[in-house]
XYZ file of C-alpha atoms in Angstrom:
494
model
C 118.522 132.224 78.864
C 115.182 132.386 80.768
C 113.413 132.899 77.426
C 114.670 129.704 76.154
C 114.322 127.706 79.272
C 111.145 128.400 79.491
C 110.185 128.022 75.598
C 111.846 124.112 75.840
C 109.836 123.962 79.289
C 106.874 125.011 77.067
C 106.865 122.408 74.519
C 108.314 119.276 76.842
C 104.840 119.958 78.568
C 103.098 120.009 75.271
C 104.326 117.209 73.693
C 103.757 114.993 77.118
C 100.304 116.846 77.539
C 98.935 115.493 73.731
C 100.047 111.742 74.584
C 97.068 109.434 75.070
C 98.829 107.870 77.788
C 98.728 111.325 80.141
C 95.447 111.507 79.601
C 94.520 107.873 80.449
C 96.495 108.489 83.740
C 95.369 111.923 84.391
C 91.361 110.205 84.365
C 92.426 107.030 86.256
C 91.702 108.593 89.877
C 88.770 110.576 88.920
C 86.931 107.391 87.286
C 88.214 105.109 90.079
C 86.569 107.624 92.647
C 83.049 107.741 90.360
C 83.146 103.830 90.179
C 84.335 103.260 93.871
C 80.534 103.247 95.245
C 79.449 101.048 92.682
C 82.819 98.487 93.252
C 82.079 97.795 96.665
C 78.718 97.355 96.643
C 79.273 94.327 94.007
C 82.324 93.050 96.058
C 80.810 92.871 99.636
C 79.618 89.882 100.494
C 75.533 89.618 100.384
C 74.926 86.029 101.443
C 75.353 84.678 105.168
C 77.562 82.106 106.521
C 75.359 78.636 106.612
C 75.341 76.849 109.883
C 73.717 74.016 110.972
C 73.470 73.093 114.725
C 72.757 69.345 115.306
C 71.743 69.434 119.086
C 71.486 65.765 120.328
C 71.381 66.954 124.162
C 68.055 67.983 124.504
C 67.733 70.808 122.270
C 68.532 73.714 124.394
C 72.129 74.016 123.486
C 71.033 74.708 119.931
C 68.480 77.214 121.108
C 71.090 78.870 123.592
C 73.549 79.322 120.698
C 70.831 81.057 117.848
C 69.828 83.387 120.363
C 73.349 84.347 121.222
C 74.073 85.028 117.591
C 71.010 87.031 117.051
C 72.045 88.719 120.327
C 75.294 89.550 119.157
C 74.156 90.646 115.993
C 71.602 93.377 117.677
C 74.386 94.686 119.379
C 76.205 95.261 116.359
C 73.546 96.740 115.506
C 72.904 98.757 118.297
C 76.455 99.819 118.618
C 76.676 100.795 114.800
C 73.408 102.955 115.882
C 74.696 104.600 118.212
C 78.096 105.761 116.684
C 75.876 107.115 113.902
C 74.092 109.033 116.056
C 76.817 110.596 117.772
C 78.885 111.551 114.298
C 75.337 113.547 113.381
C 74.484 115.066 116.505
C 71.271 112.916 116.737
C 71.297 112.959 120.444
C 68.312 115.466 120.997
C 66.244 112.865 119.108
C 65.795 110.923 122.272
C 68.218 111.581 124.675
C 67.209 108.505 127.721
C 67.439 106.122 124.974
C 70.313 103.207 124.752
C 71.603 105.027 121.832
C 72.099 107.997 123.101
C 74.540 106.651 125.660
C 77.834 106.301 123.795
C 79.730 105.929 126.951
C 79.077 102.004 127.662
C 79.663 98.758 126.375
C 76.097 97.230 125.476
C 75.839 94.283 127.271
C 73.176 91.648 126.897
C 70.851 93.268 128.929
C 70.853 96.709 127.179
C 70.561 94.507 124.112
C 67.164 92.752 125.214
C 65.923 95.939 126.375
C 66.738 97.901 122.686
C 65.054 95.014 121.195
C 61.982 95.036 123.459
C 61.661 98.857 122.891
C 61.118 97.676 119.066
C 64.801 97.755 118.143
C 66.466 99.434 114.724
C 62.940 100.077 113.423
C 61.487 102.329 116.774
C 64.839 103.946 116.565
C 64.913 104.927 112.879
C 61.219 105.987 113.713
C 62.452 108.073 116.466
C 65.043 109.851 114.644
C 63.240 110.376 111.502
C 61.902 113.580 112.233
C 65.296 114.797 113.999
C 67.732 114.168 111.539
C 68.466 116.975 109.294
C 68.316 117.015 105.207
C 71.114 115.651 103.600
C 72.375 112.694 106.639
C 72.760 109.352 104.850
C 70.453 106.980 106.282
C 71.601 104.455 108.736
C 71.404 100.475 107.693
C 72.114 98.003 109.284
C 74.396 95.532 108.356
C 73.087 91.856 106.838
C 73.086 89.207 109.154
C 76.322 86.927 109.281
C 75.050 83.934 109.529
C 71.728 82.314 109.060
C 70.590 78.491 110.408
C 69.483 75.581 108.864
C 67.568 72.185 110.637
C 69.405 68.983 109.934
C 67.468 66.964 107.400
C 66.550 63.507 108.506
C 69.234 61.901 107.166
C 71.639 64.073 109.579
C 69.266 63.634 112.222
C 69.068 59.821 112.150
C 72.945 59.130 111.446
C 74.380 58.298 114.445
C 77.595 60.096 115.908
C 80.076 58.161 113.447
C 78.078 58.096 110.336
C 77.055 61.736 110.313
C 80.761 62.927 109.036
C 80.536 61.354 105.614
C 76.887 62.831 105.333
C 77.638 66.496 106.718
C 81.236 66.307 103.741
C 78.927 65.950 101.017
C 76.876 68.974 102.431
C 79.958 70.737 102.884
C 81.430 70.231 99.760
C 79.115 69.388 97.516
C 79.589 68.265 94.001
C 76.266 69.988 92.200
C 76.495 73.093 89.833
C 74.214 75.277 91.975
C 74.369 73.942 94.842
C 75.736 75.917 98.081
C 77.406 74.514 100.316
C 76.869 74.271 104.006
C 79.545 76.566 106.114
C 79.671 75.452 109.383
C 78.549 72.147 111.586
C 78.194 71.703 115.264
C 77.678 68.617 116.406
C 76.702 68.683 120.264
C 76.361 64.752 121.648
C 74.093 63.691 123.859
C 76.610 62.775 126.755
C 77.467 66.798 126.495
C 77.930 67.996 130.305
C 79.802 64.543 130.881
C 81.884 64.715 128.054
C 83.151 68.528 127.030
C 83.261 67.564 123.267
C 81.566 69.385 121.022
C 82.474 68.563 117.182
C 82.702 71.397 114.706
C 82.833 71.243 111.099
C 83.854 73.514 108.363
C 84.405 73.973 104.524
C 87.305 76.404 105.396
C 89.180 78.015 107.964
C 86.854 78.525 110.811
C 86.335 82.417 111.580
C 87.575 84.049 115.190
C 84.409 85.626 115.159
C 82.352 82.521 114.960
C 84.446 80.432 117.175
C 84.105 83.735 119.611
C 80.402 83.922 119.455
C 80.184 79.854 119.835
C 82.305 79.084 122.680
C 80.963 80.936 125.295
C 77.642 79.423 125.202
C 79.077 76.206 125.271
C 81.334 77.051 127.796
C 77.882 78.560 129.739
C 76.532 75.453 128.813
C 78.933 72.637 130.322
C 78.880 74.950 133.492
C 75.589 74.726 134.211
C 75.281 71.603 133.494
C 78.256 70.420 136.283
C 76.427 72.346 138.703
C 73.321 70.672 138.264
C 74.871 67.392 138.350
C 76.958 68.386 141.688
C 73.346 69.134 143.358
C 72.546 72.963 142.383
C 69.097 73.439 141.061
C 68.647 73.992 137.502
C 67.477 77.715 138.069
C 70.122 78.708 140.098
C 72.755 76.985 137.928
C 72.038 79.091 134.784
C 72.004 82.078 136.875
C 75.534 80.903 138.175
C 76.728 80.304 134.738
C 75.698 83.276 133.434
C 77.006 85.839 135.886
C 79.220 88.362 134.115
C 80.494 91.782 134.654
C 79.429 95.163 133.342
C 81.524 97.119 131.783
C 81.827 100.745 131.482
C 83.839 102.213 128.854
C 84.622 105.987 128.027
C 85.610 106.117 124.440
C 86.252 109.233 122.249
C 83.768 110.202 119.374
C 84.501 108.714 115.903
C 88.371 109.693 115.042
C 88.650 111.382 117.858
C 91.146 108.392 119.745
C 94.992 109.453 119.500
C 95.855 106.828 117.428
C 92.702 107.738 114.785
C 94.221 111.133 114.970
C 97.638 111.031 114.078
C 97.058 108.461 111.229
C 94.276 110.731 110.155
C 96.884 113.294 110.489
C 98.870 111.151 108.698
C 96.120 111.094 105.612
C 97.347 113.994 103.380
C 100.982 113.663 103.790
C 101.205 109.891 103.141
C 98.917 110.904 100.160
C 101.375 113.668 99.142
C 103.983 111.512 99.761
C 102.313 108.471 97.510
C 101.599 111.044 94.699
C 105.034 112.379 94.200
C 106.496 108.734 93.994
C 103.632 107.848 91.355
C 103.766 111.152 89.333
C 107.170 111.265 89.235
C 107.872 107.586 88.107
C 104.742 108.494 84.971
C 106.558 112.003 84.423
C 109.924 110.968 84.626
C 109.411 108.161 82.240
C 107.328 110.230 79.786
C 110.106 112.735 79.983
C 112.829 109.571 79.165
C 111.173 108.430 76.237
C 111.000 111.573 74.212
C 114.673 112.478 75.132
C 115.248 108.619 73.772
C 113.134 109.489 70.645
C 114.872 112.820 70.036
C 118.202 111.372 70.337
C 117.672 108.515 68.124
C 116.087 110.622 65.386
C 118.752 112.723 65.491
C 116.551 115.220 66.767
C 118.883 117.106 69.607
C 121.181 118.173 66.828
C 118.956 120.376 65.677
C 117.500 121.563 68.791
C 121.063 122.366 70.696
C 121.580 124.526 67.674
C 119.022 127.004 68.902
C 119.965 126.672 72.667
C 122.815 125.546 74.850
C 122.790 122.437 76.755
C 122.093 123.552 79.950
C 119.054 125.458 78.844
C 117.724 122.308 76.991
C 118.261 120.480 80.502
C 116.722 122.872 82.668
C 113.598 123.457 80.622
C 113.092 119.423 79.922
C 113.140 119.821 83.940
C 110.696 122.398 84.348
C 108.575 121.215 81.914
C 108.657 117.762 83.556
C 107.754 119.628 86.846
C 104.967 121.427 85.651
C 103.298 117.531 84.163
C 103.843 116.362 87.405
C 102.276 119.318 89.501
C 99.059 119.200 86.798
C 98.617 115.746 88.110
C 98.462 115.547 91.116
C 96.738 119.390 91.330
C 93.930 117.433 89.346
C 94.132 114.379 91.203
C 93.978 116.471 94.783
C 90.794 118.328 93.351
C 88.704 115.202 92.227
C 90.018 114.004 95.739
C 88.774 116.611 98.135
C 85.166 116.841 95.407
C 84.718 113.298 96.000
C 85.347 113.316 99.631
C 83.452 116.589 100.485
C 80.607 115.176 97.969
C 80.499 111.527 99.475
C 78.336 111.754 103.379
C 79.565 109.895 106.259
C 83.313 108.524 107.526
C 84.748 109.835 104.534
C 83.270 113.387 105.072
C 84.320 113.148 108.269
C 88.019 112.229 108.282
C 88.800 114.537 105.295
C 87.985 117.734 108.167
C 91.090 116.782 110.649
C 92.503 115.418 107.645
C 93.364 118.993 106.293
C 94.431 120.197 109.759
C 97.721 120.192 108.240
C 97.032 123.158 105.891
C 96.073 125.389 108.524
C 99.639 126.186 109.597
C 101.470 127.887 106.749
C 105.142 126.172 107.858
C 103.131 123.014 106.708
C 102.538 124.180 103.437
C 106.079 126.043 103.016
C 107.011 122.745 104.084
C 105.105 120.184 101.788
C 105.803 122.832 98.382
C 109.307 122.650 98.939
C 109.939 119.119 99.458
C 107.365 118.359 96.854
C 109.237 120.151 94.097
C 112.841 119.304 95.565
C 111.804 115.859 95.477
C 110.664 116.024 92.061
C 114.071 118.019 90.785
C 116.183 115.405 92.513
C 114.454 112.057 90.770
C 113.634 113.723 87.474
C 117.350 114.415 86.847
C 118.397 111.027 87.032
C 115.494 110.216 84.181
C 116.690 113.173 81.862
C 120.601 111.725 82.203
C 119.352 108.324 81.262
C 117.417 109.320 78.622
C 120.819 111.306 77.278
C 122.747 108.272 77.754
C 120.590 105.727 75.690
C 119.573 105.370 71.939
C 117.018 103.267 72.728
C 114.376 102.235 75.410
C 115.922 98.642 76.317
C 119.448 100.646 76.952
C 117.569 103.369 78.844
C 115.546 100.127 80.917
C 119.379 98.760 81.433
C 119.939 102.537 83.799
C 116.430 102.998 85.165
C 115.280 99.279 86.678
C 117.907 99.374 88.991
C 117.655 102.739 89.942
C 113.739 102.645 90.246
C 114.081 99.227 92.701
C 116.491 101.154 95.032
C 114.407 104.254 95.088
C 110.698 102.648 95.352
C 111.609 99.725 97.582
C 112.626 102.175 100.858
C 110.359 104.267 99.888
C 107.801 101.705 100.322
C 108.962 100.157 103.474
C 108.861 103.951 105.152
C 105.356 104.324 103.794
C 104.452 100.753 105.950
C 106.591 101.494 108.815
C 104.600 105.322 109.312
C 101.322 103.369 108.924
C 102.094 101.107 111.438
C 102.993 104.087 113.986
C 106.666 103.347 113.686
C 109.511 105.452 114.289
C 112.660 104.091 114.202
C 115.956 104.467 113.818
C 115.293 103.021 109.642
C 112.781 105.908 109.049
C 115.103 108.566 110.707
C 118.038 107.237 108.531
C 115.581 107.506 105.193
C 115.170 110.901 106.449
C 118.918 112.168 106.282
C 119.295 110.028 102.666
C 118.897 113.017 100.345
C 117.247 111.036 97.612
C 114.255 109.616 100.555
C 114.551 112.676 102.334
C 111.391 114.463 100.169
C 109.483 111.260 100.701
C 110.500 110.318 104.449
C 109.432 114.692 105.911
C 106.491 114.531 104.118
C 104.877 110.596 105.147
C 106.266 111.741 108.719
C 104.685 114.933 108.799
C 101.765 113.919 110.025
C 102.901 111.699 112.852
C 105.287 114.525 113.914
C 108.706 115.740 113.051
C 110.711 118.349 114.707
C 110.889 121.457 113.123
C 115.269 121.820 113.424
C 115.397 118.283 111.342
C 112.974 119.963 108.517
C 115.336 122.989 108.619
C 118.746 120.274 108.377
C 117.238 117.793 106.484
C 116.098 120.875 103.580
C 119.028 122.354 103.773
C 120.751 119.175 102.704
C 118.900 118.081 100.197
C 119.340 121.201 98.598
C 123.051 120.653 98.637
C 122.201 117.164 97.064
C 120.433 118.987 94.446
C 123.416 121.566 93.594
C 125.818 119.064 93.530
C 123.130 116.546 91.779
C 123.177 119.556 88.672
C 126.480 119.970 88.432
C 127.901 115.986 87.820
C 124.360 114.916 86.186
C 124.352 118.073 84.398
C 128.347 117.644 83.073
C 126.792 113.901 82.107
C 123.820 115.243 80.207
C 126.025 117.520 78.297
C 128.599 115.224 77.451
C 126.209 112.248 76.596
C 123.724 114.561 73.870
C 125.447 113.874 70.720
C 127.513 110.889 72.229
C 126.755 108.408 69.778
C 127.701 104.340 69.981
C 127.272 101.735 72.066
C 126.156 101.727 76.087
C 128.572 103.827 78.086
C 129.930 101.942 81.383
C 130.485 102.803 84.163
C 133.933 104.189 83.982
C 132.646 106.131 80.838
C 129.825 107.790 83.068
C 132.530 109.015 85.744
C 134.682 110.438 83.184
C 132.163 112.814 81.891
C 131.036 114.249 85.319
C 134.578 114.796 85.518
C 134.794 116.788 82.392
């Protein structure tokens, strides 16, 4: 019997193997992971927001607000710097420098001191000659935004008449021409009057509107305090008192959150492969049991072995496409990853803390393969059922919506740190169970419901071969139209 299991086993892989289609699947990761670089490069964003500050107060205000943009972006900058050197171990480089302190929040006058010390360029200098072969270079991001003086006609329009003129710059109507992002109108009865008019050609960013208001907000201040007597000196000092703050944050991944849902990395990935593989396998696996049965194929094949041998080597064969995959697909994974420098390199280490305990692995190969049994014999008793691919789409769409809708809800719901009472009731559902212990695996699951929760899913399975089994034998050479549903009970009965 095990000679003849394993000989249908045998050519089920085969004849999925030598399909075009498992090839063009089997290549999908690995080219999306060579192209991936190249992707984001061309989809990031390379020009700057447009802004154009029409300052009718004096001037000032405009000036305030450019050089709290370009402070803001040299503390990106700063901050970005010194995150990278703290991943690489760049502190010895120069260890008094702003950089080198990754226990602060930068405030703005770290910022003007990084950029009087020469700013990214002195730094890159500095840490030229300490930073070891191999470490991707650091760069800076582009700047967000960039600003542009009014032309004369926006200049000369007076308060009303400068809306129609700043709509056509907005949304212009030339081929080439690009249009203006944002406007900011500042009157010249600001400090008297707190409005400040601010135009858009979309939905304003929180990161603009962030960067903007407090300099207005500084602004008006000062301005009150000047008019209530203070001198102008003292009044910007007033306005512009703030606190320091001092913040202790953990290297890069190292917060608890980061961890668990890098934790979380493999066995949501193990968890996402099984559903994809097996949906590919499965339905690769369903169309030639279609194809055989319609050409009349199976009569000739259950003449050389029994029924249950032809069902449990379409099943092991099915098994053994699905593991390829995803073997080949976890290879060009961990390649790319260990190839690629940088976060990626560094969240694949804790990543793979789950395959230092051998429970874990016990753990993911059994509900891995269970998982796969369990789905893949509802394909193979569909594709015994149907003479044709629109009867066999008639059993498997609503069978595929109730299995991949939960399952993707309990993916989202892990991601999001939840733990409900949903995801524990997925988790006791034999047919979610494989998918529910493996996306929680990494988040945490006690080791007694593992133990229950295997225990009955492998009672799920026994029973699962029996009645699906009885159907698959009864349903080979049933010939005719589309059994119903009473049809179906009756020969798991049998």
């Amino acid at each position: 019997m095990m000679r003849h299991i394993l000989l249908v086993a045998a050519r089920e892989f085969r004849q999925i193997a030598m399909t075009r289609s498992f090839w063009l699947t089997l290549l999908i990761l690995p080219a999306a992971l060579a192209i991936g670089p190249l992707t984001q490069r061309f989809m990031s964003k390379d020009e700057s927001d447009r802004v154009m500050l029409i300052d009718r107060s004096g001037g000032g205000t405009a000036h305030a607000i450019e050089a709290q943009f370009a402070l803001e972006r040299q503390r990106a900058i700063l901050t970005d710097l010194s995150r990278y050197v703290q991943r690489y171990h760049l502190d010895d480089a120069a260890p008094t420098s702003l950089w080198s302190r990754h226990d602060r929040w930068y405030g703005d006058a770290d910022v003007a001191r990084f950029v009087a010390d020469g700013g990214v360029d002195a730094a890159l200098a500095r840490l030229k000659s300490a930073t070891p072969d191999g470490t991707p270079a650091f760069t800076p991001d582009k700047p967000r935004y960039s600003f542009l003086a009014p032309p004369a006609a926006v200049a000369a329009a007076d308060d009303k008449a400068v809306d129609a003129i700043l709509q056509s710059l907005l949304h212009p109507t030339g081929k080439d021409a690009r249009p203006l992002d944002y406007a900011v109108l500042i009157p010249a009865d600001f400090g008297r009057s707190p409005v400040v008019r601010l135009w858009s050609n979309g939905d304003a960013t929180q990161r603009f509107v962030a960067t903007l208001q407090p300099v207005l907000t500084q602004e008006l201040r000062g301005r009150y305090l000047e008019a209530n007597g203070m001198t102008p000196t003292l009044a910007r000092t007033a306005s512009a008192i703030a606190p320091a703050l001092a913040f202790s944050t953990p290297p890069p991944g190292g917060g608890a959150r980061e961890r668990v849902l890098i934790r979380s990395i493999l066995p949501l990935v193990a968890c996402y492969m099984l559903m994809m593989s097996l949906m590919l396998s499965g339905s690769w696996m369903l169309q030639g049991t279609v194809e055989e049965r319609s050409n009349k194929l199976l009569e000739t094949v259950i003449a050389c072995v029994s029924p249950e041998e032809l069902m449990y080597g379409k099943l092991v064969g099915t098994v053994g496409i699905g593991l390829s995959m995803i073997a080949v697909w976890m290879l060009c994974g961990i390649g790319a990853a260990y190839a690629t420098q940088g976060a990626i390199a560094d969240m694949i280490r804790p990543a793979l803390e789950p395959l230092n305990s051998v429970g874990t692995i016990a753990t993911m190969i059994y509900f891995f393969v269970a998982g796969y049994v369990a789905i893949a014999m509802f394909f193979l008793a569909i594709g015994a059922m149907s003479d044709s691919m629109r009867d066999a789409q008639g059993y498997l769409t609503p069978i595929l919506m109730a299995i991949l809708i939960p399952i993707t809800i309990l993916i989202q719901g892990i991601l999001s740190g939840g733990g409900g009472i949903g995801i524990e009731l997925l988790t006791w559902i034999p047919i979610y169970t494989p998918f529910a212990v493996l996306a929680r695996l990494g988040s945490g699951i006690p080791a007694w419901e593992v133990i229950a929760t295997g225990i009955v899913l492998a009672a799920f399975i026994a029973i699962e071969l029996i009645l699906l089994g009885r159907l698959f034998r009864a349903s080979l050479l049933a010939g005719g139209q589309r059994p119903d549903l009473r049809t179906i009970f009756a020969r798991m009965r049998a």
